[in-house]
mmCIF file of C-alpha atoms and ligand atoms in Angstrom:
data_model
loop_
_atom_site.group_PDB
_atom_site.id
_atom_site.type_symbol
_atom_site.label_atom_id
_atom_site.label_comp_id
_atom_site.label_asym_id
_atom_site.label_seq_id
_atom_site.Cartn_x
_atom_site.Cartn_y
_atom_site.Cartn_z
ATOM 1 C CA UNK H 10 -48.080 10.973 55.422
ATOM 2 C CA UNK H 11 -48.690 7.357 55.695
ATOM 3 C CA UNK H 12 -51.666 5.978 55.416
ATOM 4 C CA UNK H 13 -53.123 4.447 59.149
ATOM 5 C CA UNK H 14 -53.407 0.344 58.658
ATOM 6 C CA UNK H 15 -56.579 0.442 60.565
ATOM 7 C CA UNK H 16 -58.353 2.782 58.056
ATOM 8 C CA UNK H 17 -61.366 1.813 56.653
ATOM 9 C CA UNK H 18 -61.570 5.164 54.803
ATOM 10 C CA UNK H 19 -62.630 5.499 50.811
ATOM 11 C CA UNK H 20 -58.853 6.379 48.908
ATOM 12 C CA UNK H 21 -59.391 8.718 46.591
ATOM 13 C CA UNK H 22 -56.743 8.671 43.683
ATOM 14 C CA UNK H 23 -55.813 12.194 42.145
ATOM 15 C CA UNK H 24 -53.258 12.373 39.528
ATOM 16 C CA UNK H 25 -52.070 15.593 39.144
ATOM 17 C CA UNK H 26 -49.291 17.155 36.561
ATOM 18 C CA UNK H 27 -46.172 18.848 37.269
ATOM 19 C CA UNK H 28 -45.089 20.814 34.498
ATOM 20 C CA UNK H 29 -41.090 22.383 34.910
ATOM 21 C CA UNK H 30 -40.225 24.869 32.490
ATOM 22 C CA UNK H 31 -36.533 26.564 32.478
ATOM 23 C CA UNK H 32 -36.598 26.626 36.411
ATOM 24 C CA UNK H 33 -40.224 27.368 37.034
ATOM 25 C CA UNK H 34 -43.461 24.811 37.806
ATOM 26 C CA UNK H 35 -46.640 25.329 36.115
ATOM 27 C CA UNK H 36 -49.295 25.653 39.449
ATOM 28 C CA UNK H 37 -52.935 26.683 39.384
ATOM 29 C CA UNK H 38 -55.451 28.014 42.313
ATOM 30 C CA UNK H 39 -57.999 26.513 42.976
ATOM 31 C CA UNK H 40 -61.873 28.775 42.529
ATOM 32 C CA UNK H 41 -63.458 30.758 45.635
ATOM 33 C CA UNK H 42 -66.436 28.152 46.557
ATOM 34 C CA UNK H 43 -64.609 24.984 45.840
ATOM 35 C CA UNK H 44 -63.362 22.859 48.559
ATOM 36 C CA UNK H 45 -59.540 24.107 49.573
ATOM 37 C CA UNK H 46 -60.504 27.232 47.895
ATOM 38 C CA UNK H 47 -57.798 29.756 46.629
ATOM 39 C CA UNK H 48 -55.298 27.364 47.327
ATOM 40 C CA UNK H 49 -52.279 26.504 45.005
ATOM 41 C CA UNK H 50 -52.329 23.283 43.797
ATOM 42 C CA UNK H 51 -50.886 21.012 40.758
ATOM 43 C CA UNK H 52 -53.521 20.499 37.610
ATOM 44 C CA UNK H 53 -55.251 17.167 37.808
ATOM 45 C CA UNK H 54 -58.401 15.005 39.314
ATOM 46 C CA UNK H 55 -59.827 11.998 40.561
ATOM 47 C CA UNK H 56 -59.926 9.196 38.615
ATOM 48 C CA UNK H 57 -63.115 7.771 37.327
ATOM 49 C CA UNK H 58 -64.304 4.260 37.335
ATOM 50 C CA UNK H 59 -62.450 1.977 34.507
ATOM 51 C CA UNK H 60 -60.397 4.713 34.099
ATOM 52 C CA UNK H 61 -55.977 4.670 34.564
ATOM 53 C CA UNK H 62 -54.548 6.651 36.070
ATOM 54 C CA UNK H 63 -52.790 7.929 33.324
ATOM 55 C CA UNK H 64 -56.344 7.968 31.269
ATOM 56 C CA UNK H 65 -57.495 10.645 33.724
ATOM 57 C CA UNK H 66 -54.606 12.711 33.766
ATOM 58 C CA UNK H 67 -54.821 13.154 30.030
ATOM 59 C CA UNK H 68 -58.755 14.051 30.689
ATOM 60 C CA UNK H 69 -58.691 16.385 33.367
ATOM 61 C CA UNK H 70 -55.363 18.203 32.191
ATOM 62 C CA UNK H 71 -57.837 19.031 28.570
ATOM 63 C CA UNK H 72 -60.792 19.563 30.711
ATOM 64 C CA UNK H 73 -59.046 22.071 33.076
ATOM 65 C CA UNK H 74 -56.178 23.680 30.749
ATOM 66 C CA UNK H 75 -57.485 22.722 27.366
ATOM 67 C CA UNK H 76 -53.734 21.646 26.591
ATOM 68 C CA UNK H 77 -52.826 18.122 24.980
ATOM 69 C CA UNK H 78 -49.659 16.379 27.217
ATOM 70 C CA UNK H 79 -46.858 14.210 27.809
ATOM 71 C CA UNK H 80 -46.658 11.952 30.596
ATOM 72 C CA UNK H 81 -43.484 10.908 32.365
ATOM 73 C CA UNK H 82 -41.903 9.625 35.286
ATOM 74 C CA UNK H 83 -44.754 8.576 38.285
ATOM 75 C CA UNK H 84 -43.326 10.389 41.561
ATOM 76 C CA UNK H 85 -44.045 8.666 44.576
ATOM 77 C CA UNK H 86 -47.620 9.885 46.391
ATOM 78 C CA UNK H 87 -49.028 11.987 48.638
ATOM 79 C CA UNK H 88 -51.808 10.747 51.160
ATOM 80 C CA UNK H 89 -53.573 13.541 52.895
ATOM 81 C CA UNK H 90 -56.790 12.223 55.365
ATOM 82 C CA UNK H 91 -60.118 14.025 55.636
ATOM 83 C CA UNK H 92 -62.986 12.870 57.630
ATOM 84 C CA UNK H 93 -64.356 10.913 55.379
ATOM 85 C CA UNK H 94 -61.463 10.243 52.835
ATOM 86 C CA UNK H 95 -58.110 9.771 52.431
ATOM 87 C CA UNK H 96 -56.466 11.468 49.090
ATOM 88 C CA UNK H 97 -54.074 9.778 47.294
ATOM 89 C CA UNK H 98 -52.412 12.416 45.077
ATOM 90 C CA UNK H 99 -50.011 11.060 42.621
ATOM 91 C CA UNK H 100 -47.427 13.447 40.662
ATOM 92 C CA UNK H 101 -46.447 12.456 37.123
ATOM 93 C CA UNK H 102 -43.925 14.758 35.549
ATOM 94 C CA UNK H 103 -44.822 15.956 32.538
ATOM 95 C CA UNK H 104 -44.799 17.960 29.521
ATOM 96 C CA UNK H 105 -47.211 20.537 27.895
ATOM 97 C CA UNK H 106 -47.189 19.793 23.472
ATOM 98 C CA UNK H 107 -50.360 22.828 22.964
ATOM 99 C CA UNK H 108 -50.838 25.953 23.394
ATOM 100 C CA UNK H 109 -52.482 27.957 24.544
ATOM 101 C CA UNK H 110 -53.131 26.766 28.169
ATOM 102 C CA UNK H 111 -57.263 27.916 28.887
ATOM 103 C CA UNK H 112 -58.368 27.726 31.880
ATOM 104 C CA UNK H 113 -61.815 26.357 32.692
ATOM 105 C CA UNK H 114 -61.782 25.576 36.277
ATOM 106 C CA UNK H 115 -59.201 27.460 37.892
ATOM 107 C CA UNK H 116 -58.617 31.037 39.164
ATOM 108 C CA UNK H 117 -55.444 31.966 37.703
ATOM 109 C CA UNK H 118 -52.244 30.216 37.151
ATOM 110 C CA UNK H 119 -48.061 30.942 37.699
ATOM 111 C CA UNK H 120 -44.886 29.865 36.517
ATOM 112 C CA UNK H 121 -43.558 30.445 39.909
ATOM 113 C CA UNK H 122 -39.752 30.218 40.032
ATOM 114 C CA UNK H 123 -38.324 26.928 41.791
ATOM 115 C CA UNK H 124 -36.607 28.794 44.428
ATOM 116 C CA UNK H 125 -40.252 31.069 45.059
ATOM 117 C CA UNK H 126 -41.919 27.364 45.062
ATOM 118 C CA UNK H 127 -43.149 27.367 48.762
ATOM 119 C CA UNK H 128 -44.166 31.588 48.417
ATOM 120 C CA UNK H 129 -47.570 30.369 47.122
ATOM 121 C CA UNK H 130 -50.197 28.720 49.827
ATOM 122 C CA UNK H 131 -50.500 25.454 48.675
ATOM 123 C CA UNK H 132 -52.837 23.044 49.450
ATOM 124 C CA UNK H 133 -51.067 20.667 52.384
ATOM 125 C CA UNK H 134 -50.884 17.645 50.627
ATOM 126 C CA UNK H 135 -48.855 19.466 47.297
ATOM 127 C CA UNK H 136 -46.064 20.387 49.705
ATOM 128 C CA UNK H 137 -44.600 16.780 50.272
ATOM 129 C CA UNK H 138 -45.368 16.550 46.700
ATOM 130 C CA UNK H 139 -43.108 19.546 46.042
ATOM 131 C CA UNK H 140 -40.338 17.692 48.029
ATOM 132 C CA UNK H 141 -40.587 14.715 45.911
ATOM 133 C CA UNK H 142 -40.294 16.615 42.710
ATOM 134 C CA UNK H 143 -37.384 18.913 44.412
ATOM 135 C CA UNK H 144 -35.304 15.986 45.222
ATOM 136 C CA UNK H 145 -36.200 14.016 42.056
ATOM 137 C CA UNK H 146 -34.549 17.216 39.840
ATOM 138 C CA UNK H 147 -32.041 17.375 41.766
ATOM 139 C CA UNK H 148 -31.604 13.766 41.210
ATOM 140 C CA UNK H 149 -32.002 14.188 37.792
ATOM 141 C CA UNK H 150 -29.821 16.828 37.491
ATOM 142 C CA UNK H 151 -27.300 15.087 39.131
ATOM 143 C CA UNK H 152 -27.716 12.179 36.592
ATOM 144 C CA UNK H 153 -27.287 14.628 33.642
ATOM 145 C CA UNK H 154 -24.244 16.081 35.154
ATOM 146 C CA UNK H 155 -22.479 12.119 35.469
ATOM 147 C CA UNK H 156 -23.767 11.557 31.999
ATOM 148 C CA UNK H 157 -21.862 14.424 30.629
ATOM 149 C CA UNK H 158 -18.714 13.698 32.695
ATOM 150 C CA UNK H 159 -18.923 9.962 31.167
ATOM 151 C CA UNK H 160 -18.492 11.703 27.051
HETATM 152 N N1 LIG W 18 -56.081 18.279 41.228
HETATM 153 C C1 LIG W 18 -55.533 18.360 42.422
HETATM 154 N N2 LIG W 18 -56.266 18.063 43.532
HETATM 155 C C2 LIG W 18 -55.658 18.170 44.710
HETATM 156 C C3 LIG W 18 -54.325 18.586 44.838
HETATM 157 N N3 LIG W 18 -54.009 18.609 46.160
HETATM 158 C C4 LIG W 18 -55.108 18.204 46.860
HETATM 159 O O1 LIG W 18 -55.222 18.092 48.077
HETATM 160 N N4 LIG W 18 -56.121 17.946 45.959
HETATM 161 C C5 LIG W 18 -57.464 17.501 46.328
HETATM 162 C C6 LIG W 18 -58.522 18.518 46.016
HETATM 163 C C7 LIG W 18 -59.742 17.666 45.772
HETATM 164 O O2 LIG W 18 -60.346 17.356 47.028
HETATM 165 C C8 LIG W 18 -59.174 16.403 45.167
HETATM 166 C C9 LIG W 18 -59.180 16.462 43.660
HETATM 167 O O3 LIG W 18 -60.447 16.338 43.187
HETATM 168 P P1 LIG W 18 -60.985 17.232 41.983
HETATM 169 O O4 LIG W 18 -59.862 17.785 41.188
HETATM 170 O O5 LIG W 18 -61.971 16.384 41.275
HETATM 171 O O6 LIG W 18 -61.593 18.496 42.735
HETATM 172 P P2 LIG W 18 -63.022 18.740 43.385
HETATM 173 O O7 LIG W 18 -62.978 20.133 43.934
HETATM 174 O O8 LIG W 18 -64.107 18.405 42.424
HETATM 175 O O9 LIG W 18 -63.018 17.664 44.554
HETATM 176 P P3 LIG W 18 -63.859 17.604 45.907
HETATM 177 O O10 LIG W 18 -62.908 17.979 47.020
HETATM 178 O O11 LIG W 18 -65.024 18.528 45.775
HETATM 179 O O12 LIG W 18 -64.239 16.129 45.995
HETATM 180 O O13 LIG W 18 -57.818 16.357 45.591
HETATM 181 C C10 LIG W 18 -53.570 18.900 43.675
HETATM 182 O O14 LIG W 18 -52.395 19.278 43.681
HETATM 183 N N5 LIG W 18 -54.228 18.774 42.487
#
Protein backbone atom coordinates (compact mmCIF):
# COMPACT_ATOMS: atom_id res chain seq x y z
CA UNK A 1 0.00 0.00 0.00
CA UNK A 2 1.13 3.45 -0.56
CA UNK A 3 1.07 5.80 1.75
CA UNK A 4 -1.90 8.80 0.97
CA UNK A 5 0.18 12.32 0.32
CA UNK A 6 -2.43 14.09 2.25
CA UNK A 7 -1.82 12.09 5.49
CA UNK A 8 -1.10 13.77 8.43
CA UNK A 9 -1.01 10.43 10.31
CA UNK A 10 1.94 9.43 13.05
CA UNK A 11 4.31 6.56 10.86
CA UNK A 12 5.14 4.10 12.95
CA UNK A 13 8.43 2.21 11.93
CA UNK A 14 8.52 -1.66 12.74
CA UNK A 15 11.44 -3.62 11.73
CA UNK A 16 10.74 -7.01 11.73
CA UNK A 17 13.11 -10.25 10.88
CA UNK A 18 12.71 -12.80 8.35
CA UNK A 19 14.56 -15.74 9.15
CA UNK A 20 14.73 -18.64 5.95
CA UNK A 21 16.00 -21.84 6.92
CA UNK A 22 16.38 -24.83 4.21
CA UNK A 23 12.98 -23.73 2.57
CA UNK A 24 11.05 -22.69 5.62
CA UNK A 25 10.52 -18.92 7.38
CA UNK A 26 10.80 -18.54 10.99
CA UNK A 27 7.02 -16.76 11.92
CA UNK A 28 5.55 -16.16 15.35
CA UNK A 29 1.73 -15.43 16.60
CA UNK A 30 1.05 -12.88 18.10
CA UNK A 31 -0.69 -13.36 22.24
CA UNK A 32 -4.66 -13.53 22.78
CA UNK A 33 -5.22 -9.78 24.24
CA UNK A 34 -2.71 -8.00 22.13
CA UNK A 35 -3.76 -5.90 19.31
CA UNK A 36 -4.02 -8.27 15.92
CA UNK A 37 -4.21 -11.06 18.31
CA UNK A 38 -3.39 -14.72 17.21
CA UNK A 39 -2.23 -13.49 14.12
CA UNK A 40 1.02 -14.66 12.30
CA UNK A 41 3.41 -12.21 12.00
CA UNK A 42 7.41 -11.72 11.47
CA UNK A 43 9.53 -11.08 14.96
CA UNK A 44 10.27 -7.43 15.47
CA UNK A 45 8.96 -3.83 16.95
CA UNK A 46 8.76 -0.28 16.83
CA UNK A 47 11.59 1.62 17.00
CA UNK A 48 12.34 3.80 19.92
CA UNK A 49 13.48 7.33 20.00
CA UNK A 50 17.42 7.72 19.02
CA UNK A 51 17.21 4.39 18.17
CA UNK A 52 18.15 2.73 14.15
CA UNK A 53 16.45 0.86 12.80
CA UNK A 54 18.77 -1.76 12.82
CA UNK A 55 19.45 -0.91 16.78
CA UNK A 56 15.87 -2.04 17.42
CA UNK A 57 15.81 -5.01 15.48
CA UNK A 58 18.75 -6.38 17.40
CA UNK A 59 16.63 -5.33 20.74
CA UNK A 60 13.37 -6.61 20.15
CA UNK A 61 14.59 -9.89 18.28
CA UNK A 62 16.59 -10.62 22.21
CA UNK A 63 13.66 -9.24 23.96
CA UNK A 64 11.09 -11.45 22.11
CA UNK A 65 13.24 -14.70 21.08
CA UNK A 66 16.15 -14.30 23.41
CA UNK A 67 18.39 -15.15 20.24
CA UNK A 68 21.54 -12.94 19.21
CA UNK A 69 21.31 -12.11 15.05
CA UNK A 70 22.57 -11.22 11.80
CA UNK A 71 21.21 -8.56 9.81
CA UNK A 72 21.09 -8.46 6.03
CA UNK A 73 19.61 -7.17 3.06
CA UNK A 74 16.65 -4.22 3.93
CA UNK A 75 13.50 -5.44 1.77
CA UNK A 76 11.45 -2.79 0.62
CA UNK A 77 8.31 -1.84 3.23
CA UNK A 78 5.08 -2.43 4.03
CA UNK A 79 2.63 0.52 4.99
CA UNK A 80 -0.57 -0.67 6.51
CA UNK A 81 -3.08 2.51 7.85
CA UNK A 82 -5.07 2.41 11.08
CA UNK A 83 -7.13 5.17 12.37
CA UNK A 84 -4.78 6.78 14.00
CA UNK A 85 -1.46 5.43 12.44
CA UNK A 86 0.08 4.34 9.60
CA UNK A 87 2.70 1.23 10.09
CA UNK A 88 5.67 1.18 8.36
CA UNK A 89 6.93 -2.42 8.60
CA UNK A 90 10.32 -2.95 7.24
CA UNK A 91 11.75 -6.64 6.51
CA UNK A 92 15.48 -7.21 6.93
CA UNK A 93 16.60 -10.69 6.06
CA UNK A 94 18.39 -12.22 8.46
CA UNK A 95 20.12 -14.83 10.29
CA UNK A 96 19.69 -16.52 13.76
CA UNK A 97 23.79 -17.15 15.46
CA UNK A 98 21.99 -18.61 19.23
CA UNK A 99 20.14 -20.98 20.29
CA UNK A 100 17.82 -21.71 21.74
CA UNK A 101 15.04 -19.37 20.41
CA UNK A 102 12.70 -18.44 23.96
CA UNK A 103 9.90 -16.96 23.56
CA UNK A 104 8.76 -14.12 25.80
CA UNK A 105 6.04 -12.43 24.01
CA UNK A 106 4.63 -14.66 21.60
CA UNK A 107 2.19 -17.63 21.50
CA UNK A 108 3.99 -20.17 19.66
CA UNK A 109 6.16 -20.14 16.67
CA UNK A 110 6.63 -22.34 13.03
CA UNK A 111 9.04 -23.06 10.53
CA UNK A 112 6.29 -23.14 8.07
CA UNK A 113 7.42 -24.49 4.68
CA UNK A 114 7.74 -21.73 1.81
CA UNK A 115 5.21 -23.30 -0.31
CA UNK A 116 2.61 -23.57 3.16
CA UNK A 117 3.69 -19.68 3.59
CA UNK A 118 0.16 -18.11 3.05
CA UNK A 119 -1.64 -21.44 5.21
CA UNK A 120 -1.03 -19.35 8.37
CA UNK A 121 -3.42 -16.06 9.01
CA UNK A 122 -1.13 -13.44 8.89
CA UNK A 123 -1.46 -10.17 9.92
CA UNK A 124 -2.43 -8.01 6.49
CA UNK A 125 0.41 -5.98 6.28
CA UNK A 126 3.09 -9.35 6.47
CA UNK A 127 1.47 -10.61 3.27
CA UNK A 128 2.96 -7.93 0.80
CA UNK A 129 5.88 -8.44 2.95
CA UNK A 130 5.84 -12.16 2.09
CA UNK A 131 5.75 -11.13 -1.65
CA UNK A 132 8.76 -9.06 -1.31
CA UNK A 133 10.77 -11.75 0.33
CA UNK A 134 9.20 -14.45 -2.29
CA UNK A 135 10.38 -12.55 -5.22
CA UNK A 136 13.66 -11.38 -3.60
CA UNK A 137 14.67 -15.47 -3.20
CA UNK A 138 13.71 -16.09 -6.15
CA UNK A 139 15.85 -13.32 -7.25
CA UNK A 140 18.47 -14.50 -5.32
CA UNK A 141 18.25 -17.77 -6.35
CA UNK A 142 18.35 -16.84 -9.70
CA UNK A 143 21.63 -14.88 -9.02
CA UNK A 144 23.23 -18.02 -7.45
CA UNK A 145 22.23 -20.10 -10.34
CA UNK A 146 24.18 -17.32 -13.05
CA UNK A 147 27.00 -17.30 -10.59
CA UNK A 148 27.51 -20.95 -10.87
CA UNK A 149 26.99 -21.04 -14.67
CA UNK A 150 29.83 -18.16 -14.82
CA UNK A 151 32.73 -21.03 -12.94
N1 LIG B 1 6.62 -7.07 15.00
C1 LIG B 1 5.73 -7.02 14.03
N2 LIG B 1 4.69 -6.14 14.10
C2 LIG B 1 3.82 -6.15 13.10
C3 LIG B 1 3.93 -7.03 12.01
N3 LIG B 1 2.89 -6.80 11.17
C4 LIG B 1 2.14 -5.79 11.70
O1 LIG B 1 1.11 -5.30 11.24
N4 LIG B 1 2.71 -5.41 12.89
C5 LIG B 1 2.19 -4.36 13.77
C6 LIG B 1 1.71 -4.89 15.09
C7 LIG B 1 1.91 -3.72 16.01
O2 LIG B 1 0.79 -2.84 15.90
C8 LIG B 1 3.14 -3.04 15.45
C9 LIG B 1 4.40 -3.52 16.12
O3 LIG B 1 4.48 -3.02 17.38
P1 LIG B 1 4.97 -3.92 18.61
O4 LIG B 1 5.74 -5.09 18.14
O5 LIG B 1 5.64 -2.98 19.54
O6 LIG B 1 3.60 -4.54 19.15
P2 LIG B 1 2.52 -3.97 20.16
O7 LIG B 1 1.47 -5.04 20.26
O8 LIG B 1 3.16 -3.51 21.42
O9 LIG B 1 1.98 -2.71 19.36
P3 LIG B 1 0.60 -1.92 19.48
O10 LIG B 1 -0.23 -2.32 18.28
O11 LIG B 1 -0.03 -2.27 20.79
O12 LIG B 1 1.04 -0.46 19.37
O13 LIG B 1 3.20 -3.44 14.09
C10 LIG B 1 5.02 -7.94 11.95
O14 LIG B 1 5.20 -8.75 11.03
N5 LIG B 1 5.89 -7.90 12.99
Amino acid sequence: MAIPPESSKKIVVVPCAIFEKDGHVFSAQRKEGMSLALKWEFPGGKVDEGETEIEALHREIMEELSVEIEIGVRLEPAYKEDPNRIICLVPYVCRMLTSPIVLTEHQQYKWVRLEEVHKLDWAEADLEVIETFLHYLGVSKLRRHKTKLKC
